[in-house]
């Protein structure tokens, strides 16, 4: 079990206090959902909806990149 879970409603990481999903959690999620990118995107899409309700001031594009956009990036680089 990871310590890098979301702390709501601020959506920071419980393990490192970076914006969630942090680079560590992104790596973990890539490994957990290896071979199932659509499932990963759906999983994170549900979190995106929750985060947009908790942070209505945050630009939609920024939230999309943070929660879902990185899942389509090639390679191990994390933002």
mmCIF file of C-alpha atoms in Angstrom:
data_model
loop_
_atom_site.group_PDB
_atom_site.id
_atom_site.type_symbol
_atom_site.label_atom_id
_atom_site.label_comp_id
_atom_site.label_asym_id
_atom_site.label_seq_id
_atom_site.Cartn_x
_atom_site.Cartn_y
_atom_site.Cartn_z
ATOM 1 C CA UNK A 1 0.000 0.000 0.000
ATOM 2 C CA UNK A 2 1.341 3.394 -0.940
ATOM 3 C CA UNK A 3 1.733 6.350 1.373
ATOM 4 C CA UNK A 4 1.347 8.611 -1.646
ATOM 5 C CA UNK A 5 -2.436 8.918 -1.546
ATOM 6 C CA UNK A 6 -4.420 12.119 -2.028
ATOM 7 C CA UNK A 7 -5.170 14.425 0.907
ATOM 8 C CA UNK A 8 -8.517 15.944 0.109
ATOM 9 C CA UNK A 9 -9.845 18.584 -0.383
ATOM 10 C CA UNK A 10 -6.455 20.204 -1.055
ATOM 11 C CA UNK A 11 -5.294 17.337 -3.306
ATOM 12 C CA UNK A 12 -1.755 17.175 -2.004
ATOM 13 C CA UNK A 13 0.155 13.943 -1.575
ATOM 14 C CA UNK A 14 0.028 12.341 1.857
ATOM 15 C CA UNK A 15 3.546 10.975 1.398
ATOM 16 C CA UNK A 16 5.506 13.933 0.078
ATOM 17 C CA UNK A 17 3.110 16.929 0.139
ATOM 18 C CA UNK A 18 3.479 17.583 -3.605
ATOM 19 C CA UNK A 19 0.374 18.065 -5.762
ATOM 20 C CA UNK A 20 -1.344 14.688 -6.161
ATOM 21 C CA UNK A 21 -0.688 12.546 -8.122
ATOM 22 C CA UNK A 22 2.952 13.158 -7.326
ATOM 23 C CA UNK A 23 5.779 11.691 -9.433
ATOM 24 C CA UNK A 24 6.098 8.702 -7.094
ATOM 25 C CA UNK A 25 2.389 7.898 -7.296
ATOM 26 C CA UNK A 26 2.460 8.325 -11.072
ATOM 27 C CA UNK A 27 5.219 5.717 -11.312
ATOM 28 C CA UNK A 28 3.265 3.400 -9.035
ATOM 29 C CA UNK A 29 0.092 3.865 -11.075
ATOM 30 C CA UNK A 30 1.940 3.191 -14.334
ATOM 31 C CA UNK A 31 3.171 -0.087 -12.855
ATOM 32 C CA UNK A 32 -0.226 -1.017 -11.392
ATOM 33 C CA UNK A 33 -2.016 -0.324 -14.681
ATOM 34 C CA UNK A 34 0.664 -1.600 -17.036
ATOM 35 C CA UNK A 35 -1.062 -2.792 -20.185
ATOM 36 C CA UNK A 36 -4.345 -1.110 -19.203
ATOM 37 C CA UNK A 37 -3.989 2.582 -20.103
ATOM 38 C CA UNK A 38 -7.735 3.099 -20.599
ATOM 39 C CA UNK A 39 -8.452 1.745 -17.128
ATOM 40 C CA UNK A 40 -5.817 4.077 -15.689
ATOM 41 C CA UNK A 41 -7.363 7.067 -17.465
ATOM 42 C CA UNK A 42 -10.840 6.140 -16.214
ATOM 43 C CA UNK A 43 -9.563 5.703 -12.662
ATOM 44 C CA UNK A 44 -7.868 9.092 -12.718
ATOM 45 C CA UNK A 45 -10.832 10.680 -14.505
ATOM 46 C CA UNK A 46 -12.970 9.939 -11.470
ATOM 47 C CA UNK A 47 -10.418 11.731 -9.291
ATOM 48 C CA UNK A 48 -10.390 14.617 -11.777
ATOM 49 C CA UNK A 49 -14.139 15.086 -11.293
ATOM 50 C CA UNK A 50 -13.755 15.097 -7.505
ATOM 51 C CA UNK A 51 -10.829 17.523 -7.651
ATOM 52 C CA UNK A 52 -12.701 19.907 -9.948
ATOM 53 C CA UNK A 53 -15.509 20.020 -7.372
ATOM 54 C CA UNK A 54 -13.047 20.640 -4.514
ATOM 55 C CA UNK A 55 -11.020 23.240 -6.442
ATOM 56 C CA UNK A 56 -13.460 25.204 -8.615
ATOM 57 C CA UNK A 57 -10.901 28.017 -8.960
ATOM 58 C CA UNK A 58 -8.352 25.769 -10.686
ATOM 59 C CA UNK A 59 -8.241 26.018 -14.498
ATOM 60 C CA UNK A 60 -9.812 22.969 -16.136
ATOM 61 C CA UNK A 61 -6.840 22.470 -18.467
ATOM 62 C CA UNK A 62 -4.378 22.430 -15.590
ATOM 63 C CA UNK A 63 -6.439 19.870 -13.702
ATOM 64 C CA UNK A 64 -6.753 17.712 -16.801
ATOM 65 C CA UNK A 65 -2.976 17.732 -17.352
ATOM 66 C CA UNK A 66 -2.359 16.984 -13.686
ATOM 67 C CA UNK A 67 -4.789 14.087 -13.355
ATOM 68 C CA UNK A 68 -5.166 12.561 -16.815
ATOM 69 C CA UNK A 69 -2.897 14.234 -19.368
ATOM 70 C CA UNK A 70 0.306 12.609 -18.159
ATOM 71 C CA UNK A 71 -1.095 9.120 -18.732
ATOM 72 C CA UNK A 72 -0.600 9.467 -22.486
ATOM 73 C CA UNK A 73 3.007 10.638 -22.251
ATOM 74 C CA UNK A 74 5.624 8.261 -23.558
ATOM 75 C CA UNK A 75 8.554 7.351 -21.376
ATOM 76 C CA UNK A 76 9.227 7.330 -17.655
ATOM 77 C CA UNK A 77 9.552 11.100 -17.241
ATOM 78 C CA UNK A 78 7.240 12.574 -14.634
ATOM 79 C CA UNK A 79 6.273 16.187 -14.287
#
